[in-house]
mmCIF file of C-alpha atoms in Angstrom:
data_model
loop_
_atom_site.group_PDB
_atom_site.id
_atom_site.type_symbol
_atom_site.label_atom_id
_atom_site.label_comp_id
_atom_site.label_asym_id
_atom_site.label_seq_id
_atom_site.Cartn_x
_atom_site.Cartn_y
_atom_site.Cartn_z
ATOM 1 C CA MET A 184 93.304 100.773 114.404
ATOM 2 C CA GLU A 185 93.631 97.608 117.082
ATOM 3 C CA TYR A 186 97.099 99.008 118.241
ATOM 4 C CA PRO A 187 96.285 99.673 121.794
ATOM 5 C CA PRO A 188 94.296 102.288 123.600
ATOM 6 C CA ILE A 189 96.881 105.011 123.220
ATOM 7 C CA PHE A 190 96.648 104.561 119.486
ATOM 8 C CA SER A 191 92.444 103.991 119.435
ATOM 9 C CA LYS A 192 90.534 106.831 117.492
ATOM 10 C CA THR A 193 87.579 106.245 119.394
ATOM 11 C CA ARG A 194 89.690 107.364 122.681
ATOM 12 C CA LEU A 195 91.277 110.807 120.943
ATOM 13 C CA SER A 196 87.870 111.648 119.581
ATOM 14 C CA SER A 197 88.284 115.521 121.426
ATOM 15 C CA LEU A 198 92.008 115.414 120.942
ATOM 16 C CA ASN A 199 93.833 115.829 117.220
ATOM 17 C CA THR A 200 94.599 112.363 116.453
ATOM 18 C CA ASN A 201 97.300 113.112 113.967
ATOM 19 C CA ALA A 202 100.045 115.553 116.242
ATOM 20 C CA LEU A 203 99.447 112.787 118.866
ATOM 21 C CA LEU A 204 100.473 110.337 117.021
ATOM 22 C CA PHE A 205 103.163 112.940 115.069
ATOM 23 C CA SER A 206 104.580 114.012 118.589
ATOM 24 C CA ILE A 207 104.888 110.186 119.783
ATOM 25 C CA CYS A 208 107.001 109.511 116.181
ATOM 26 C CA VAL A 209 109.525 112.592 117.102
ATOM 27 C CA LEU A 210 109.870 111.989 120.859
ATOM 28 C CA VAL A 211 110.964 108.381 120.297
ATOM 29 C CA TRP A 212 112.547 108.815 117.497
ATOM 30 C CA GLY A 213 114.333 111.760 118.774
ATOM 31 C CA SER A 214 115.858 109.698 121.626
ATOM 32 C CA THR A 215 116.802 106.608 119.366
ATOM 33 C CA TRP A 216 120.194 107.635 117.709
ATOM 34 C CA ILE A 217 121.208 107.213 121.290
ATOM 35 C CA ALA A 218 120.289 104.362 121.666
ATOM 36 C CA ILE A 219 121.777 102.833 118.460
ATOM 37 C CA ASN A 220 124.954 103.603 119.046
ATOM 38 C CA PHE A 221 125.409 101.292 121.892
ATOM 39 C CA GLN A 222 124.107 98.643 119.368
ATOM 40 C CA ILE A 223 126.658 99.483 116.438
ATOM 41 C CA LYS A 224 129.507 99.471 118.971
ATOM 42 C CA GLU A 225 128.792 95.760 120.565
ATOM 43 C CA ALA A 226 127.613 93.691 117.787
ATOM 44 C CA ALA A 227 127.356 93.013 113.523
ATOM 45 C CA LEU A 228 124.874 95.402 112.417
ATOM 46 C CA MET A 229 122.677 93.297 110.671
ATOM 47 C CA VAL A 230 122.475 90.585 114.135
ATOM 48 C CA SER A 231 121.267 93.756 115.827
ATOM 49 C CA VAL A 232 119.256 95.200 113.358
ATOM 50 C CA GLY A 233 117.190 90.953 112.652
ATOM 51 C CA VAL A 234 116.817 91.219 116.795
ATOM 52 C CA ARG A 235 115.577 94.964 116.822
ATOM 53 C CA PHE A 236 112.834 93.465 115.171
ATOM 54 C CA ALA A 237 112.333 90.159 115.454
ATOM 55 C CA ILE A 238 111.360 91.245 119.243
ATOM 56 C CA ALA A 239 109.139 93.883 118.241
ATOM 57 C CA ALA A 240 106.950 91.270 115.906
ATOM 58 C CA ALA A 241 106.948 89.222 118.997
ATOM 59 C CA ILE A 242 105.487 91.688 120.860
ATOM 60 C CA ILE A 243 102.931 92.214 118.251
ATOM 61 C CA GLY A 244 102.477 89.265 117.636
ATOM 62 C CA VAL A 245 101.807 88.376 121.507
ATOM 63 C CA TRP A 246 99.313 90.989 121.484
ATOM 64 C CA CYS A 247 97.826 89.860 118.720
ATOM 65 C CA ILE A 248 97.310 86.368 119.962
ATOM 66 C CA VAL A 249 96.068 87.981 123.412
ATOM 67 C CA LYS A 250 93.201 90.422 122.122
ATOM 68 C CA LYS A 251 92.406 87.637 119.213
ATOM 69 C CA ARG A 252 93.290 89.898 116.157
ATOM 70 C CA SER A 253 93.338 88.056 112.651
ATOM 71 C CA PHE A 254 96.922 87.154 111.419
ATOM 72 C CA HIS A 255 95.041 86.200 107.704
ATOM 73 C CA LEU A 256 96.623 88.216 104.466
ATOM 74 C CA SER A 257 95.506 87.439 100.978
ATOM 75 C CA LEU A 258 99.139 86.011 99.195
ATOM 76 C CA GLU A 259 98.908 89.130 96.857
ATOM 77 C CA GLN A 260 98.540 91.151 100.595
ATOM 78 C CA HIS A 261 101.450 89.298 101.692
ATOM 79 C CA LYS A 262 103.865 89.650 98.632
ATOM 80 C CA LEU A 263 103.208 93.478 99.496
ATOM 81 C CA VAL A 264 103.534 93.188 102.809
ATOM 82 C CA ALA A 265 107.427 91.086 102.073
ATOM 83 C CA MET A 266 108.382 94.033 100.655
ATOM 84 C CA ALA A 267 107.097 96.489 102.835
ATOM 85 C CA GLY A 268 109.577 94.974 105.213
ATOM 86 C CA ALA A 269 112.435 94.015 103.262
ATOM 87 C CA PHE A 270 112.999 97.763 102.311
ATOM 88 C CA LEU A 271 111.509 99.245 105.251
ATOM 89 C CA TYR A 272 112.707 97.461 108.184
ATOM 90 C CA ALA A 273 115.535 94.792 106.825
ATOM 91 C CA LEU A 274 117.677 97.507 104.397
ATOM 92 C CA ASP A 275 116.834 100.465 105.458
ATOM 93 C CA TYR A 276 118.060 100.183 108.979
ATOM 94 C CA SER A 277 121.150 97.934 108.161
ATOM 95 C CA PHE A 278 122.630 101.168 105.759
ATOM 96 C CA LEU A 279 121.640 103.040 108.342
ATOM 97 C CA TYR A 280 122.928 101.664 111.666
ATOM 98 C CA ALA A 281 126.277 101.107 109.104
ATOM 99 C CA ALA A 282 125.941 104.928 107.919
ATOM 100 C CA GLN A 283 126.014 106.184 111.578
ATOM 101 C CA GLN A 284 129.706 103.973 111.351
ATOM 102 C CA HIS A 285 130.585 106.403 108.876
ATOM 103 C CA ILE A 286 129.309 109.780 109.457
ATOM 104 C CA VAL A 287 127.947 112.362 112.511
ATOM 105 C CA SER A 288 124.657 112.111 113.736
ATOM 106 C CA ALA A 289 124.544 115.790 112.138
ATOM 107 C CA LEU A 290 125.330 114.920 108.643
ATOM 108 C CA LEU A 291 122.740 112.314 108.668
ATOM 109 C CA ALA A 292 120.395 114.196 110.166
ATOM 110 C CA VAL A 293 120.773 116.960 107.322
ATOM 111 C CA LEU A 294 120.151 113.686 104.514
ATOM 112 C CA SER A 295 117.222 112.421 106.154
ATOM 113 C CA SER A 296 115.594 115.013 105.145
ATOM 114 C CA SER A 297 115.855 113.129 101.832
ATOM 115 C CA VAL A 298 113.750 110.614 102.631
ATOM 116 C CA ILE A 299 110.347 113.464 102.145
ATOM 117 C CA TYR A 300 111.255 114.203 98.868
ATOM 118 C CA PHE A 301 112.080 110.379 98.117
ATOM 119 C CA ASN A 302 108.388 110.067 99.056
ATOM 120 C CA VAL A 303 106.712 112.860 97.108
ATOM 121 C CA ILE A 304 108.640 111.190 94.157
ATOM 122 C CA LEU A 305 107.405 107.398 94.171
ATOM 123 C CA ARG A 306 104.184 107.985 95.954
ATOM 124 C CA ARG A 307 103.704 110.211 92.418
ATOM 125 C CA ILE A 308 105.177 107.183 90.028
ATOM 126 C CA VAL A 309 103.814 104.286 92.014
ATOM 127 C CA LEU A 310 100.631 105.293 93.970
ATOM 128 C CA LYS A 311 99.548 107.664 90.923
ATOM 129 C CA LYS A 312 98.841 110.249 93.808
ATOM 130 C CA PRO A 313 99.494 113.871 93.154
ATOM 131 C CA VAL A 314 102.734 115.500 94.875
ATOM 132 C CA ARG A 315 101.282 118.267 96.674
ATOM 133 C CA SER A 316 102.856 121.732 96.187
ATOM 134 C CA GLU A 317 102.734 122.237 100.489
ATOM 135 C CA VAL A 318 104.893 119.477 101.708
ATOM 136 C CA VAL A 319 107.342 119.668 99.716
ATOM 137 C CA LEU A 320 107.911 123.446 100.083
ATOM 138 C CA GLY A 321 107.351 122.701 103.853
ATOM 139 C CA ALA A 322 109.959 120.109 103.259
ATOM 140 C CA SER A 323 112.361 122.454 101.695
ATOM 141 C CA ILE A 324 112.312 125.015 104.636
ATOM 142 C CA GLY A 325 112.506 122.822 106.655
ATOM 143 C CA LEU A 326 115.710 121.174 105.321
ATOM 144 C CA LEU A 327 117.415 125.330 105.515
ATOM 145 C CA GLY A 328 116.294 124.521 109.352
ATOM 146 C CA ILE A 329 118.364 121.397 110.069
ATOM 147 C CA PHE A 330 121.869 122.683 107.647
ATOM 148 C CA LEU A 331 120.892 125.607 110.455
ATOM 149 C CA ILE A 332 121.090 123.920 113.185
ATOM 150 C CA PHE A 333 123.787 121.262 112.064
ATOM 151 C CA ALA A 334 125.717 123.654 110.706
ATOM 152 C CA PRO A 335 128.856 124.286 112.813
ATOM 153 C CA GLU A 336 129.343 120.402 113.116
ATOM 154 C CA LEU A 337 129.403 120.577 109.102
ATOM 155 C CA GLN A 338 132.168 123.081 108.999
ATOM 156 C CA VAL A 339 134.288 121.207 110.926
ATOM 157 C CA MET A 340 133.287 118.168 109.558
ATOM 158 C CA SER A 341 136.669 116.345 107.699
ATOM 159 C CA THR A 342 136.884 114.690 104.695
ATOM 160 C CA SER A 343 137.950 110.619 104.254
ATOM 161 C CA GLN A 344 137.685 107.762 102.781
ATOM 162 C CA GLY A 345 134.821 106.537 105.109
ATOM 163 C CA LEU A 346 132.731 109.986 104.623
ATOM 164 C CA ALA A 347 132.543 108.970 101.329
ATOM 165 C CA ALA A 348 131.390 105.174 102.617
ATOM 166 C CA GLY A 349 128.927 107.012 104.747
ATOM 167 C CA LEU A 350 127.168 109.134 101.886
ATOM 168 C CA ILE A 351 126.297 106.147 99.834
ATOM 169 C CA LEU A 352 125.374 103.602 102.842
ATOM 170 C CA ALA A 353 123.077 107.050 104.319
ATOM 171 C CA PHE A 354 121.671 107.051 100.307
ATOM 172 C CA GLY A 355 120.845 103.450 100.358
ATOM 173 C CA SER A 356 118.961 103.594 103.904
ATOM 174 C CA PHE A 357 117.265 106.651 102.587
ATOM 175 C CA LEU A 358 116.168 105.122 99.148
ATOM 176 C CA SER A 359 114.887 101.828 100.973
ATOM 177 C CA ALA A 360 112.932 104.058 103.477
ATOM 178 C CA GLY A 361 111.071 105.879 100.729
ATOM 179 C CA ILE A 362 110.056 102.440 98.919
ATOM 180 C CA GLY A 363 109.350 101.197 101.956
ATOM 181 C CA ASN A 364 107.186 104.053 102.922
ATOM 182 C CA VAL A 365 105.470 104.106 99.735
ATOM 183 C CA ILE A 366 104.735 100.579 99.840
ATOM 184 C CA SER A 367 103.451 100.316 103.261
ATOM 185 C CA GLU A 368 101.437 102.862 102.223
ATOM 186 C CA LYS A 369 99.672 100.741 99.286
ATOM 187 C CA VAL A 370 99.325 98.105 101.512
ATOM 188 C CA LEU A 371 97.757 100.483 104.277
ATOM 189 C CA ASP A 372 95.377 101.592 101.220
ATOM 190 C CA LYS A 373 93.812 98.430 100.721
ATOM 191 C CA HIS A 374 92.383 98.731 104.533
ATOM 192 C CA ILE A 375 94.903 96.011 106.093
ATOM 193 C CA SER A 376 94.931 97.042 109.453
ATOM 194 C CA VAL A 377 98.449 98.774 111.009
ATOM 195 C CA LEU A 378 99.149 96.086 113.452
ATOM 196 C CA GLN A 379 98.979 93.252 111.012
ATOM 197 C CA MET A 380 101.070 95.525 108.592
ATOM 198 C CA ASN A 381 103.409 96.274 111.083
ATOM 199 C CA PHE A 382 103.602 92.136 112.279
ATOM 200 C CA TRP A 383 103.570 90.670 108.986
ATOM 201 C CA ALA A 384 105.982 93.262 108.080
ATOM 202 C CA MET A 385 108.650 93.137 110.620
ATOM 203 C CA LEU A 386 108.879 89.005 110.206
ATOM 204 C CA TYR A 387 109.644 89.165 106.385
ATOM 205 C CA GLY A 388 112.565 92.072 107.356
ATOM 206 C CA VAL A 389 114.044 89.893 110.064
ATOM 207 C CA CYS A 390 113.523 86.538 107.803
ATOM 208 C CA LEU A 391 115.445 88.939 105.221
ATOM 209 C CA THR A 392 118.174 89.830 107.986
ATOM 210 C CA PHE A 393 118.960 86.830 108.422
ATOM 211 C CA VAL A 394 119.711 85.470 105.546
ATOM 212 C CA ILE A 395 122.186 88.170 104.662
ATOM 213 C CA VAL A 396 123.474 87.063 107.903
ATOM 214 C CA PHE A 397 123.943 83.632 106.732
ATOM 215 C CA VAL A 398 125.032 84.252 103.470
ATOM 216 C CA THR A 399 127.611 86.454 104.303
ATOM 217 C CA ASP A 400 128.551 84.442 107.115
ATOM 218 C CA THR A 401 128.495 86.951 110.194
ATOM 219 C CA PRO A 402 128.952 86.021 113.485
ATOM 220 C CA LEU A 403 125.840 85.167 115.581
ATOM 221 C CA THR A 404 127.433 86.141 119.007
ATOM 222 C CA LEU A 405 125.969 89.381 120.851
ATOM 223 C CA PRO A 406 128.011 91.283 123.970
ATOM 224 C CA SER A 407 127.887 91.029 127.469
ATOM 225 C CA THR A 408 127.160 94.346 128.039
ATOM 226 C CA SER A 409 124.144 95.380 129.741
ATOM 227 C CA SER A 410 124.114 98.412 127.846
ATOM 228 C CA TYR A 411 123.674 97.036 124.781
ATOM 229 C CA TYR A 412 120.736 94.777 125.921
ATOM 230 C CA TYR A 413 118.642 97.735 127.449
ATOM 231 C CA ALA A 414 119.010 99.804 124.157
ATOM 232 C CA LEU A 415 118.215 96.596 122.451
ATOM 233 C CA LEU A 416 114.950 97.003 124.693
ATOM 234 C CA TYR A 417 114.167 100.661 124.082
ATOM 235 C CA LEU A 418 114.609 100.217 120.524
ATOM 236 C CA ALA A 419 112.133 97.181 120.480
ATOM 237 C CA VAL A 420 109.857 98.002 122.427
ATOM 238 C CA PHE A 421 109.456 102.316 122.280
ATOM 239 C CA GLY A 422 111.207 102.462 118.700
ATOM 240 C CA SER A 423 109.748 99.426 116.760
ATOM 241 C CA VAL A 424 106.377 98.617 118.191
ATOM 242 C CA ILE A 425 104.998 102.318 119.529
ATOM 243 C CA ALA A 426 106.533 104.186 117.181
ATOM 244 C CA PHE A 427 106.344 102.591 113.855
ATOM 245 C CA GLY A 428 102.820 101.749 115.148
ATOM 246 C CA ALA A 429 101.968 105.349 115.288
ATOM 247 C CA TYR A 430 103.676 106.641 112.209
ATOM 248 C CA MET A 431 102.292 103.492 110.063
ATOM 249 C CA GLN A 432 98.537 105.278 111.021
ATOM 250 C CA LEU A 433 99.995 108.430 110.364
ATOM 251 C CA VAL A 434 100.754 107.180 106.672
ATOM 252 C CA LYS A 435 97.352 106.178 106.750
ATOM 253 C CA GLN A 436 95.500 109.045 107.414
ATOM 254 C CA MET A 437 97.888 111.305 105.821
ATOM 255 C CA GLY A 438 99.769 109.747 103.276
ATOM 256 C CA SER A 439 103.496 108.696 103.215
ATOM 257 C CA ASP A 440 104.720 112.196 102.199
ATOM 258 C CA LYS A 441 103.233 114.342 105.492
ATOM 259 C CA ALA A 442 104.134 111.725 107.548
ATOM 260 C CA ALA A 443 107.910 111.284 106.832
ATOM 261 C CA TYR A 444 108.530 115.157 107.974
ATOM 262 C CA VAL A 445 109.198 113.282 111.317
ATOM 263 C CA VAL A 446 112.307 113.175 110.515
ATOM 264 C CA LEU A 447 112.937 117.104 110.142
ATOM 265 C CA VAL A 448 111.464 117.232 113.636
ATOM 266 C CA TYR A 449 112.549 114.740 115.686
ATOM 267 C CA PRO A 450 116.305 115.766 115.514
ATOM 268 C CA ILE A 451 114.935 118.875 117.533
ATOM 269 C CA VAL A 452 114.253 115.949 120.162
ATOM 270 C CA ALA A 453 117.447 114.815 119.729
ATOM 271 C CA LEU A 454 119.423 118.571 120.323
ATOM 272 C CA ALA A 455 117.122 118.295 123.404
ATOM 273 C CA ILE A 456 118.289 115.751 125.114
ATOM 274 C CA SER A 457 122.060 116.439 124.050
ATOM 275 C CA THR A 458 121.230 120.164 125.587
ATOM 276 C CA VAL A 459 120.220 118.205 129.160
ATOM 277 C CA PHE A 460 122.755 115.726 129.480
ATOM 278 C CA GLU A 461 126.145 116.440 126.507
ATOM 279 C CA ASN A 462 126.289 120.437 127.517
ATOM 280 C CA TYR A 463 125.108 121.431 124.118
ATOM 281 C CA VAL A 464 125.041 125.056 123.554
ATOM 282 C CA TRP A 465 122.057 126.900 121.646
ATOM 283 C CA THR A 466 123.835 129.432 118.955
ATOM 284 C CA ILE A 467 121.498 132.169 116.948
ATOM 285 C CA SER A 468 121.800 129.891 114.046
ATOM 286 C CA SER A 469 120.743 126.771 115.454
ATOM 287 C CA MET A 470 117.438 128.590 116.963
ATOM 288 C CA LEU A 471 116.662 130.023 113.373
ATOM 289 C CA GLY A 472 117.234 126.687 112.413
ATOM 290 C CA VAL A 473 114.372 125.247 115.028
ATOM 291 C CA ILE A 474 112.204 127.984 113.706
ATOM 292 C CA ALA A 475 112.432 126.825 110.033
ATOM 293 C CA VAL A 476 111.737 123.069 110.852
ATOM 294 C CA LEU A 477 108.732 124.130 112.818
ATOM 295 C CA ILE A 478 107.428 127.133 109.649
ATOM 296 C CA GLY A 479 108.139 123.962 107.202
ATOM 297 C CA ASN A 480 106.038 121.313 109.303
ATOM 298 C CA ALA A 481 103.242 123.913 109.846
ATOM 299 C CA ILE A 482 103.099 123.857 106.081
ATOM 300 C CA ALA A 483 103.451 120.959 104.817
ATOM 301 C CA MET A 484 100.272 119.918 107.558
ATOM 302 C CA GLY A 485 98.137 122.141 105.913
ATOM 303 C CA LYS A 486 98.238 124.755 109.055
ATOM 304 C CA LEU A 487 99.785 127.574 107.264
ATOM 305 C CA THR A 488 98.913 128.770 103.612
ATOM 306 C CA LEU A 489 101.008 131.443 102.475
ATOM 307 C CA PRO A 490 99.039 134.508 100.096
ATOM 308 C CA THR A 491 98.610 133.972 97.156
ATOM 309 C CA THR A 492 98.104 136.238 93.782
ATOM 310 C CA LYS A 493 95.036 136.399 92.685
ATOM 311 C CA ALA A 494 95.483 136.579 89.035
ATOM 312 C CA ASN A 495 92.347 135.388 87.426
ATOM 313 C CA SER A 496 89.963 137.242 90.083
ATOM 314 C CA ALA A 497 89.254 139.798 87.455
#
């Protein structure tokens, strides 16, 4: 693994590597929802997405140069990485930013759990890998937990034309993420390093994003408010370079189906932040939801197994 020492297997020989990587994704992405709000209100959505991943790709590129890491990929590998970048970084986040303009983050958090099911199905179709029952069961219990957590917000949510548009955009985001995740797993199965994968995928994603910007004649102007740039740097460095470095290593080590469970856990971090800064009030429903998410996570990761009948033991 060629990422900074925090992602080094040798450095983590005495620790549970997957648990640490999972925690990094959850903690970082659980806080990026706040930063994204500063992005969607200040500039054209696709411009913000393109600049975010351009900065991230540049940071990874500089790291490669300093550490003398190879950028080389075969033509076939470039094709796969370009597809991963298009779906995972360009389309996924463009749809996500747009969806967040139309629907409340509570509904978006509930809907985001669908990424796991997309990953499971596409992983079976594209990679011919078996459907792991513990992932489906754990994800379903986790989805129930997310629904319990956000039930009060969903009950008072009003329906509107904007809601329909938000649902369509959210579906596009999660479908794109599922496709990108599975292609990324296929790329990483070919022994490409996470560093190479993320550099080229982000670069291709940036290229596609700005092609769409130019074709649609989207204004390239950026705001002058400092909060926009603080959020941009946080999203680029922590949300993209660090979190996606950890996430792709999880995909490589665990598979895209299990790695995607982070989407069910990081809303809990968002709630913790909201508790401190926005006076979020916990209810019995939300506490039960958190317990369900954690139980689902334990099942999906193989840490908790349900009793089975021994029908064939006689």
